[in-house]
Short mmCIF file of N, CA and C and ligand atoms in Angstrom, two decimals:
data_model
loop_
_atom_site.label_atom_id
_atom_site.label_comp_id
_atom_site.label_asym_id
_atom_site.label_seq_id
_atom_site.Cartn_x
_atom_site.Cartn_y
_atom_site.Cartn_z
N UNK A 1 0.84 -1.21 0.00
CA UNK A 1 0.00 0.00 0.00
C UNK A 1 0.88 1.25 0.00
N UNK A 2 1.04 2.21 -0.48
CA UNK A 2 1.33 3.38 -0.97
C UNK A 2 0.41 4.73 -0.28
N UNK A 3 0.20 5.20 0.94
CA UNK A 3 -0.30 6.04 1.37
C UNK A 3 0.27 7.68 1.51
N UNK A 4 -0.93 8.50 0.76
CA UNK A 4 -0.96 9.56 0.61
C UNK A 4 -1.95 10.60 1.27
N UNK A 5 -1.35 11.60 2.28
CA UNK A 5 -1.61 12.76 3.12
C UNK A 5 -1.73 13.68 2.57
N UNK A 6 -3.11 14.25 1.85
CA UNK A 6 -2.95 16.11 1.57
C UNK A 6 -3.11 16.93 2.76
N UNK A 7 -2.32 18.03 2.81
CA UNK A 7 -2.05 19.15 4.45
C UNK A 7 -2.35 20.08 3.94
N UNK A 8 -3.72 20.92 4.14
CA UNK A 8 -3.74 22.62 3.94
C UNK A 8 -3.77 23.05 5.90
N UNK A 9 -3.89 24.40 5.56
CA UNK A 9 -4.28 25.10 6.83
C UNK A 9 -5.13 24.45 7.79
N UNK A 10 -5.88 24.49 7.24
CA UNK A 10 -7.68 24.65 7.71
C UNK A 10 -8.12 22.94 7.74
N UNK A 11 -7.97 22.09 6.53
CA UNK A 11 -8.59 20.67 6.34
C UNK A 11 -10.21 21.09 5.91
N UNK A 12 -10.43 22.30 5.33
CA UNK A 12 -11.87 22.24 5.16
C UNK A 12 -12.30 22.70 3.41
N UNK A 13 -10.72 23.21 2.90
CA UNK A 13 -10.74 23.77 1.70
C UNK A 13 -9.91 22.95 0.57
N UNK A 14 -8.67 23.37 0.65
CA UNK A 14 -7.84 22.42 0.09
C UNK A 14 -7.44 21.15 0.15
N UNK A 15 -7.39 20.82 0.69
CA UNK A 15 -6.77 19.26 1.17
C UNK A 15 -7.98 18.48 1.44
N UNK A 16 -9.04 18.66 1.48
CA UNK A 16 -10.31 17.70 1.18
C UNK A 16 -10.80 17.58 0.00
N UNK A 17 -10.47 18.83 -1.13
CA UNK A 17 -10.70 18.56 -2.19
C UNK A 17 -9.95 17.51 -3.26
N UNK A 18 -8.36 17.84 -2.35
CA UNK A 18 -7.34 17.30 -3.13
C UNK A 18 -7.73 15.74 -2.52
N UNK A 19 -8.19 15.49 -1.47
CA UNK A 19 -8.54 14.41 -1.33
C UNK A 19 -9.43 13.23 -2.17
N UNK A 20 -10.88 14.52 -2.35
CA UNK A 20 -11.49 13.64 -2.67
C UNK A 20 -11.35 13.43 -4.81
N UNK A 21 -10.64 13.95 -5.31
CA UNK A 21 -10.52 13.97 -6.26
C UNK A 21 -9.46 13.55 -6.73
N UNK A 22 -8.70 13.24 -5.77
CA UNK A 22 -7.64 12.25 -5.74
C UNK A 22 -8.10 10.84 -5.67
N UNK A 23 -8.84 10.44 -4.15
CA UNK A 23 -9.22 9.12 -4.62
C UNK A 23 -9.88 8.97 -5.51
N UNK A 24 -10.61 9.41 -5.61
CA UNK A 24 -11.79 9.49 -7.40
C UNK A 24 -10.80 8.65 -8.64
N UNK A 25 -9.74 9.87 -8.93
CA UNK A 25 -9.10 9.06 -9.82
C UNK A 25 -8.23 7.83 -9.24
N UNK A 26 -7.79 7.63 -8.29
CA UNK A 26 -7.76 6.35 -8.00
C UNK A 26 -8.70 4.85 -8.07
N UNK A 27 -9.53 5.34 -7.89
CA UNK A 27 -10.88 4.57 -7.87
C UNK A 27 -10.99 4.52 -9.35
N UNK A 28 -11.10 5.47 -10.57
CA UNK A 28 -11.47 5.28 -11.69
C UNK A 28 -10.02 4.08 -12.47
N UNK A 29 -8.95 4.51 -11.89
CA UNK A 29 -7.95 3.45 -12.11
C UNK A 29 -7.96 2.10 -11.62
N UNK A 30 -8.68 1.85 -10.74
CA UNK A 30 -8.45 0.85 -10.55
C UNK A 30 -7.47 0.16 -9.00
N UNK A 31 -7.27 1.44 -8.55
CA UNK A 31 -6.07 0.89 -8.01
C UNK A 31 -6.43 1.51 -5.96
N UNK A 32 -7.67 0.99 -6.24
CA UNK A 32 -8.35 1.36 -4.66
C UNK A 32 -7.54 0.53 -3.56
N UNK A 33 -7.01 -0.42 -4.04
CA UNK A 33 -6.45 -1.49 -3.19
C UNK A 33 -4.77 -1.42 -2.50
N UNK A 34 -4.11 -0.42 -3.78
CA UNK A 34 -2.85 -0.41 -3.73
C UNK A 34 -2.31 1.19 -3.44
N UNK A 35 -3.23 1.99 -3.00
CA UNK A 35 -3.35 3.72 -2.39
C UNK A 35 -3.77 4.26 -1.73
N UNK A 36 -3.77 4.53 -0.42
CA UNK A 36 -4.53 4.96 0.36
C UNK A 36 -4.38 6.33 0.20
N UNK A 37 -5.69 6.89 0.58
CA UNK A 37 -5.90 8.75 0.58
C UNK A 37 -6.84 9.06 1.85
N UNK A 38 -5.94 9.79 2.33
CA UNK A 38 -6.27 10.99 3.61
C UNK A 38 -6.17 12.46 3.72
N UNK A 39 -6.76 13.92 4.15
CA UNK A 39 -6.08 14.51 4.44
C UNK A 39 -6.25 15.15 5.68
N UNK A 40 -5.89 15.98 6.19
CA UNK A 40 -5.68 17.05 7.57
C UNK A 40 -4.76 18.50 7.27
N UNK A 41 -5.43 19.24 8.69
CA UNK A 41 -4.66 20.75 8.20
C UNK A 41 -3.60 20.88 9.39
N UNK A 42 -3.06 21.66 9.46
CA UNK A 42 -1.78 22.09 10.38
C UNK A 42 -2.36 22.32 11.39
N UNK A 43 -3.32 23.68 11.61
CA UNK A 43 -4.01 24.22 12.08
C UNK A 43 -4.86 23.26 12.80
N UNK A 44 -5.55 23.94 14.22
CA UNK A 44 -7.07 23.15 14.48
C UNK A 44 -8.42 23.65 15.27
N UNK A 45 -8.43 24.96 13.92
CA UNK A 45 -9.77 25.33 14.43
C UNK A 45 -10.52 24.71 13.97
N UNK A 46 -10.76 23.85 12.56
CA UNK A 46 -12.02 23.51 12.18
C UNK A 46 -12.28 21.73 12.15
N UNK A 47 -11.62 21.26 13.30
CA UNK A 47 -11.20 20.12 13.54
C UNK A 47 -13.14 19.29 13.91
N UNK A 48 -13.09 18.32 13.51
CA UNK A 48 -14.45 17.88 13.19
C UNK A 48 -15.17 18.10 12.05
N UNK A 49 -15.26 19.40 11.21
CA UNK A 49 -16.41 20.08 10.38
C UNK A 49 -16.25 19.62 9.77
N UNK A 50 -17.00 19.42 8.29
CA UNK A 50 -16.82 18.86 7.91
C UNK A 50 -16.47 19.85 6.48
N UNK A 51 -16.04 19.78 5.31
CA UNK A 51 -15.14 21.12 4.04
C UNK A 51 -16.45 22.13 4.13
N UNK A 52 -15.77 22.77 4.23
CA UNK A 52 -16.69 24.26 3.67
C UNK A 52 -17.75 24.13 2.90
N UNK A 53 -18.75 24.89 2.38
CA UNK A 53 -19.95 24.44 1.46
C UNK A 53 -19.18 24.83 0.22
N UNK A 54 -18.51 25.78 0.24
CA UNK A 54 -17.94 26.22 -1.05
C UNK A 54 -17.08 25.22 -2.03
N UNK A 55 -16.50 24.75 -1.30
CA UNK A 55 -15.87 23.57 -1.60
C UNK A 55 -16.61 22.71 -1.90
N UNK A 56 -18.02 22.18 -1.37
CA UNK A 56 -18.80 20.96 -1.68
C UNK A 56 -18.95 21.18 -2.59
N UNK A 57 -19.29 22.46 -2.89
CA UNK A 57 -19.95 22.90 -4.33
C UNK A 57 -19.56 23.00 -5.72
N UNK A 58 -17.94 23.40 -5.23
CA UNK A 58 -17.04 23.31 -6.22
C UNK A 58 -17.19 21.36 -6.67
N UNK A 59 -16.48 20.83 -5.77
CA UNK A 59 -16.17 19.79 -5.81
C UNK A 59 -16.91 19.40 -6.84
N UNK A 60 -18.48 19.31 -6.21
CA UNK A 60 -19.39 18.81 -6.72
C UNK A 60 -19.88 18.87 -7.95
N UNK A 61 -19.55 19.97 -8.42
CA UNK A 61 -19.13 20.52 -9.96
C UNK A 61 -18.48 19.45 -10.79
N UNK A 62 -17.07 18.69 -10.25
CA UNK A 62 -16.55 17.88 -11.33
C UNK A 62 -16.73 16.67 -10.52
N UNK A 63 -18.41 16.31 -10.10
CA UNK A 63 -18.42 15.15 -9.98
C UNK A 63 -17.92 14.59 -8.61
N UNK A 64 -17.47 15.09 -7.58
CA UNK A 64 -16.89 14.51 -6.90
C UNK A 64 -17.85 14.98 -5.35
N UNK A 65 -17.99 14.04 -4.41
CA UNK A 65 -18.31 14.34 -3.42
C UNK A 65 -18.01 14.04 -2.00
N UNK A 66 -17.55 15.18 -1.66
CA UNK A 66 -16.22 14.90 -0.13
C UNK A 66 -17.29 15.13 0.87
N UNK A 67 -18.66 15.50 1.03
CA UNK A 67 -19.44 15.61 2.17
C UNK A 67 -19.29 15.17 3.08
N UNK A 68 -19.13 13.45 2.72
CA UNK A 68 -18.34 13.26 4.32
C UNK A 68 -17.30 13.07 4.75
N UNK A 69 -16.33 13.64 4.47
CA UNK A 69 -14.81 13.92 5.64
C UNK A 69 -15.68 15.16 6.54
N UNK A 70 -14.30 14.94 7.19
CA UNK A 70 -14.54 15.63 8.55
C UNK A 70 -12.86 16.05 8.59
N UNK A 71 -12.79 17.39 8.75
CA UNK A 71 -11.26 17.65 9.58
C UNK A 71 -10.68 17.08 10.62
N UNK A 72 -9.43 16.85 10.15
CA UNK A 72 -8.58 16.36 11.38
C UNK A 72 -6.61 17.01 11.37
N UNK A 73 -6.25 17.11 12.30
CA UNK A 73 -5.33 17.56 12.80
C UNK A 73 -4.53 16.91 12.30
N UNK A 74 -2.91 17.20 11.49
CA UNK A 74 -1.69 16.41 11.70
C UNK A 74 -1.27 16.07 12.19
N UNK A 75 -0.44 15.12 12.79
CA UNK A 75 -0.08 14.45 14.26
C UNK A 75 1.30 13.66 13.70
N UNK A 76 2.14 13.47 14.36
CA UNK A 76 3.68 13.23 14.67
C UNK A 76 3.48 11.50 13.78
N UNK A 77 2.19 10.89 13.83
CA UNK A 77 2.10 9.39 13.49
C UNK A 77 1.91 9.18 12.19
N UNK A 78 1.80 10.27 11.32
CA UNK A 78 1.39 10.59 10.15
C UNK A 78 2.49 10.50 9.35
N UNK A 79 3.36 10.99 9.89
CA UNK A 79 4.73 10.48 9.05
C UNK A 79 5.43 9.35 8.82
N UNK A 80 5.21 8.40 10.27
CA UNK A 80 4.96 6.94 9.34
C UNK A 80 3.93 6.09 8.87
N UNK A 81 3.00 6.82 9.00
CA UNK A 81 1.98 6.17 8.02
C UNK A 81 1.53 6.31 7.19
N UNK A 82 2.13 7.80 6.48
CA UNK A 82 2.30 7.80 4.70
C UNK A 82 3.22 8.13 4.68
N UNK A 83 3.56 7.56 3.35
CA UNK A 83 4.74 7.82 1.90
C UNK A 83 4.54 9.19 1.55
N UNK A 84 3.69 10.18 1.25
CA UNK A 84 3.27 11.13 0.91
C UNK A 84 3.25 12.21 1.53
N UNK A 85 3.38 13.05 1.85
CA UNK A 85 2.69 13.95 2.57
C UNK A 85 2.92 15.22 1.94
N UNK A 86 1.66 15.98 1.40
CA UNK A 86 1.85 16.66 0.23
C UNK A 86 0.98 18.11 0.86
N UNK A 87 1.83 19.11 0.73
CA UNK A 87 1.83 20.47 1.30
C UNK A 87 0.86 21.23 0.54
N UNK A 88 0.29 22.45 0.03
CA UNK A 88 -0.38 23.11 -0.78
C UNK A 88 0.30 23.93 -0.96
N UNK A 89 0.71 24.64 0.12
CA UNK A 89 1.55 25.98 -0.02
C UNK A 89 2.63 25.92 0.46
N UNK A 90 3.50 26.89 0.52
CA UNK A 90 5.30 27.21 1.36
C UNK A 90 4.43 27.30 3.05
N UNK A 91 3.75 27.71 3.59
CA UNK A 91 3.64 27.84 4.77
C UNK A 91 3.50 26.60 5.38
N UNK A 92 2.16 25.64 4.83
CA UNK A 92 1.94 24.18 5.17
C UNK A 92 3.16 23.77 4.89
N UNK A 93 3.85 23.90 3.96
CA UNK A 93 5.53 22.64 4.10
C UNK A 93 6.56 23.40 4.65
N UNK A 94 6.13 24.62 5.50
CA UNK A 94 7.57 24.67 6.13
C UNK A 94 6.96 24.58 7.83
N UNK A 95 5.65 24.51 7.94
CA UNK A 95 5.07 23.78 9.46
C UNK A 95 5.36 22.51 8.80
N UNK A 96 5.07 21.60 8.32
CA UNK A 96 5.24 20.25 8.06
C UNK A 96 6.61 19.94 8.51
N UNK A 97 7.88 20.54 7.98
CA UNK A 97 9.08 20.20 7.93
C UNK A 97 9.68 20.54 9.14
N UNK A 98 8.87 21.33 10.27
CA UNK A 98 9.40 21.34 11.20
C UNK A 98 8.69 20.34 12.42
N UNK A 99 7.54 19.79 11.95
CA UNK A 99 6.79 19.22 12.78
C UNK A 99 7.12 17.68 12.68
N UNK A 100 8.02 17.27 11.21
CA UNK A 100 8.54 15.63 10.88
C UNK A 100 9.63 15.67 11.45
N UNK A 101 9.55 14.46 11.98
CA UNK A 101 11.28 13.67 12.38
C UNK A 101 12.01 14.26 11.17
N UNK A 102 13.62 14.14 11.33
CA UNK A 102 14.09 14.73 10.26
C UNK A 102 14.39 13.43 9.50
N UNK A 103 14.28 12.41 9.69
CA UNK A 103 14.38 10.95 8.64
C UNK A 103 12.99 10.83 7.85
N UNK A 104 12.01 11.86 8.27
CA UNK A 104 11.01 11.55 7.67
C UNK A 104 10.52 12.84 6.66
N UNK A 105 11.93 14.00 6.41
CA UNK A 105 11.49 15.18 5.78
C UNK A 105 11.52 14.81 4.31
N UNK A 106 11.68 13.36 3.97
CA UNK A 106 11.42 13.55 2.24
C UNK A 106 10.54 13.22 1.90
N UNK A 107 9.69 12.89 2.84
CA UNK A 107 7.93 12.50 2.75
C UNK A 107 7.27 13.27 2.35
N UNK A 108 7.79 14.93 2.42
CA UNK A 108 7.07 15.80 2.20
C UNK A 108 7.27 16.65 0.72
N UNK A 109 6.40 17.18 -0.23
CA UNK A 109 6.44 17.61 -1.26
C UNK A 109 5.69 18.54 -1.09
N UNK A 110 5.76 19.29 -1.68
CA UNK A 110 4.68 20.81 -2.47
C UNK A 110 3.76 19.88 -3.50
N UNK A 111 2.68 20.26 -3.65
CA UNK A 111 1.50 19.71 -4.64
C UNK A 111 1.95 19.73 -5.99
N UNK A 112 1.73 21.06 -6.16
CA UNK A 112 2.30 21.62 -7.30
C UNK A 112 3.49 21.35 -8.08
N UNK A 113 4.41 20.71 -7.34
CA UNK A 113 5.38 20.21 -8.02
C UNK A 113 5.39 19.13 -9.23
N UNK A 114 4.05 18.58 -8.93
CA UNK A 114 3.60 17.64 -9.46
C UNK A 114 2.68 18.19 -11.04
N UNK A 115 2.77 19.17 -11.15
CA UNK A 115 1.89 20.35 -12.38
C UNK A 115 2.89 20.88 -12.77
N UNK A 116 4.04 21.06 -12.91
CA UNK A 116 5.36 21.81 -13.66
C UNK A 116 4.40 22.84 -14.54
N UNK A 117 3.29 22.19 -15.23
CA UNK A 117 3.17 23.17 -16.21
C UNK A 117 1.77 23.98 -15.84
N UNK A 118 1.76 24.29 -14.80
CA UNK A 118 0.77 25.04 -14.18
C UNK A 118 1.35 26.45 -14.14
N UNK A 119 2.88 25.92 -14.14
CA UNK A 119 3.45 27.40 -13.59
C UNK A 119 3.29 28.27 -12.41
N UNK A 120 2.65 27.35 -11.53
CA UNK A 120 2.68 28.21 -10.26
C UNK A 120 2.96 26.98 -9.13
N UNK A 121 3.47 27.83 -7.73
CA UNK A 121 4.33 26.33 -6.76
C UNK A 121 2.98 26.44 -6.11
N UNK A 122 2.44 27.32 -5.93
CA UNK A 122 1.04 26.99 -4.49
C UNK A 122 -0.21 26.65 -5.32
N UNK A 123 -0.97 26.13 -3.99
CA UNK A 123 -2.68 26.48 -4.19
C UNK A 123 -2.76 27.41 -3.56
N UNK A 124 -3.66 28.41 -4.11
CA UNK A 124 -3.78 29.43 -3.61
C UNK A 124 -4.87 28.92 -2.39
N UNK A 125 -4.87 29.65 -1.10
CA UNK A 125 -6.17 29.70 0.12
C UNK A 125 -7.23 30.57 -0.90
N UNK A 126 -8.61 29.76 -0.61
CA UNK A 126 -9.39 30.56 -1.08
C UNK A 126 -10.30 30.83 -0.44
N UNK A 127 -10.39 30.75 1.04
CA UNK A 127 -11.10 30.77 2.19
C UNK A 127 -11.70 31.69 2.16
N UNK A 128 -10.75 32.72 2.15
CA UNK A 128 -11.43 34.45 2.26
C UNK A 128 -11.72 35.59 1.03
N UNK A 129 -11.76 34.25 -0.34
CA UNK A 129 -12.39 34.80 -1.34
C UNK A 129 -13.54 34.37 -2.02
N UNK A 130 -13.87 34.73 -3.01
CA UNK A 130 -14.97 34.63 -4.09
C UNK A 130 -15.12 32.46 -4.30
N UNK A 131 -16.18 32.83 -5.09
CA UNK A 131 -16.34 31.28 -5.06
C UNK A 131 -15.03 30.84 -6.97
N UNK A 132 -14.89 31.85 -7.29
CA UNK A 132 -13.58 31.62 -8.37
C UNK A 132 -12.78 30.75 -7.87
N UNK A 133 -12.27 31.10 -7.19
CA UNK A 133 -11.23 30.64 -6.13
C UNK A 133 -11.69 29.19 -6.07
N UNK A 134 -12.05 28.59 -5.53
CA UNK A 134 -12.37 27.39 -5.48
C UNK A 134 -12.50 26.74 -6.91
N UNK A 135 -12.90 27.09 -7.47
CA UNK A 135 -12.84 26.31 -8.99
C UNK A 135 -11.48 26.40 -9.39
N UNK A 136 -10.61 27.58 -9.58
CA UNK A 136 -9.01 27.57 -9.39
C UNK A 136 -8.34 25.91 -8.81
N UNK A 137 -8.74 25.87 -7.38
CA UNK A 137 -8.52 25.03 -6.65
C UNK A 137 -9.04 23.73 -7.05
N UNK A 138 -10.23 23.54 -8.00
CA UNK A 138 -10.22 22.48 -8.45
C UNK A 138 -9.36 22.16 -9.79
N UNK A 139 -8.87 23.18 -10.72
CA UNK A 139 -7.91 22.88 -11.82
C UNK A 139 -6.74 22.25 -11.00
N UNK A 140 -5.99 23.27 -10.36
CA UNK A 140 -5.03 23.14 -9.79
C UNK A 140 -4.74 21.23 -9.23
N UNK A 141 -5.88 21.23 -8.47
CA UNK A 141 -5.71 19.64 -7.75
C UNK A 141 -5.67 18.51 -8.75
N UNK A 142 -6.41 18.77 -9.78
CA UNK A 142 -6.81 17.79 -11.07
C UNK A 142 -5.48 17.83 -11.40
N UNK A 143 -4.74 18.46 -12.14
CA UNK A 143 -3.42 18.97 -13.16
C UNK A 143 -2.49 17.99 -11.64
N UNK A 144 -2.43 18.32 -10.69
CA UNK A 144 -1.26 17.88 -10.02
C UNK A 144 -1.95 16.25 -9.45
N UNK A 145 -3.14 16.41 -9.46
CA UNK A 145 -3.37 14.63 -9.22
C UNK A 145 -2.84 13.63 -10.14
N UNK A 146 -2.96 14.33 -11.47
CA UNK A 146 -2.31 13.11 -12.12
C UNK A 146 -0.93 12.91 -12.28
N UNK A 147 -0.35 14.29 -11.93
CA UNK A 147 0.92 14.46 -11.96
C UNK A 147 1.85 13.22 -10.65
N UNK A 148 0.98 13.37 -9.91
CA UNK A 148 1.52 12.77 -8.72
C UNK A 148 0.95 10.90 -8.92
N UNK A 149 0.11 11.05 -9.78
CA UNK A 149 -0.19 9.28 -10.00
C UNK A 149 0.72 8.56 -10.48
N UNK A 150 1.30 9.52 -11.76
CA UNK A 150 2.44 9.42 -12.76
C UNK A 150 3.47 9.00 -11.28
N UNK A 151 3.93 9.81 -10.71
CA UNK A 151 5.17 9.83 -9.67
C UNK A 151 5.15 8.34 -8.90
N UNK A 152 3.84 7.96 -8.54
CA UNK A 152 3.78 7.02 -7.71
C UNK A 152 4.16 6.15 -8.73
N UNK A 153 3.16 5.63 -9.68
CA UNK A 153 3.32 4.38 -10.62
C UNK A 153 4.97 4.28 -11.23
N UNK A 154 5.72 5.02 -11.19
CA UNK A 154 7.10 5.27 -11.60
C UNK A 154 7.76 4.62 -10.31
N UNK A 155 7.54 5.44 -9.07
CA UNK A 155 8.55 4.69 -8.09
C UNK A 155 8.02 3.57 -6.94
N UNK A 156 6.45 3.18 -7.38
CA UNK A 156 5.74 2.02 -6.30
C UNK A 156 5.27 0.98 -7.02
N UNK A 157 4.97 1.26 -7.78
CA UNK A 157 3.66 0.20 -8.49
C UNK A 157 4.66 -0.68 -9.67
P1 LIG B 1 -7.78 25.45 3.79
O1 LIG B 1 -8.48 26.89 3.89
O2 LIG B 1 -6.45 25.58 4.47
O3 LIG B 1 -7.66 25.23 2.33
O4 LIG B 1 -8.71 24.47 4.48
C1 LIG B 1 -8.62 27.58 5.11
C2 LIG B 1 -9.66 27.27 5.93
C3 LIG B 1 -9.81 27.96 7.12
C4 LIG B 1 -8.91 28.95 7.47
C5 LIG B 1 -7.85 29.25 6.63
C6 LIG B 1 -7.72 28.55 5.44
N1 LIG B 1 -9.08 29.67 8.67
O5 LIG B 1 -8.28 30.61 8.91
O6 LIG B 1 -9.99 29.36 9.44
#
């Protein structure tokens, strides 16, 4: 099994989307058996809730429906229990990198790294904007989900 952690701020915007549209295409591959998908935020105010409506909505747009996660907190156990652990922004991976064992700092990646041709390193927060923003956030996750499927099937599968 091959387990993968998306980390935003919050766990109610980014990283549930990247979640659930991540397993999605996992699931459409085939490969439910051999990937696990989770995510959580740094932060823990919105610990329980379950993503934003904005986000449902987005989501729900390309098909996908995260209604039920619920936020949850990063925690020290997370680093050995995924391979993955995939940042949104420079702020989430530089709390990440101080919060991992240091044998466990190559676990961690930027999203975006995985989109080269996005041309941009973050997801933008779109918490405290327009509902644009969130559809942004759904290109963004799509373009680097497959980017990062590519990555896995290259060095796991
Ligand atoms: P997320 O968005 O990190 O993508 O889940 C945010 C959600 C909540 C807050 C900030 C960002 N907040 O400050 O409460």
């Amino acid at each position: 099994m091959v387990n993968v952690l998306f980390v935003c701020l919050g766990n109610i915007c980014r990283s549930p989307t990247a979640e659930g549209v991540f397993r999605a295409l996992i699931e459409r591959e085939g490969l439910a058996g051999k990937v696990g998908v989770d995510s959580a935020g740094t932060g823990a105010w919105h610990i329980g809730n379950p993503p934003d409506r904005r986000a449902q909505a987005a989501a729900r747009g390309r098909g996908v429906d995260i209604s039920a996660q619920r936020a949850r907190q990063v925690e020290l156990a997370d680093f050995d229990a995924f391979d993955y652990v995939i940042a949104m922004d420079r702020s989430n991976h530089a709390d990440l990198t101080s919060l991992a064992p240091p044998a466990a700092r190559d676990r961690i990646h930027m999203f975006l790294a995985f989109a080269p041709e996005t041309g941009l390193r973050e997801v933008p927060d779109p918490y405290y904007g327009g509902a644009g923003g969130f559809d942004e956030v759904l290109d963004l996750v799509e373009a680097a989900s497959r980017g990062l499927l590519d990555d896995i099937r290259n060095r796991h599968l």
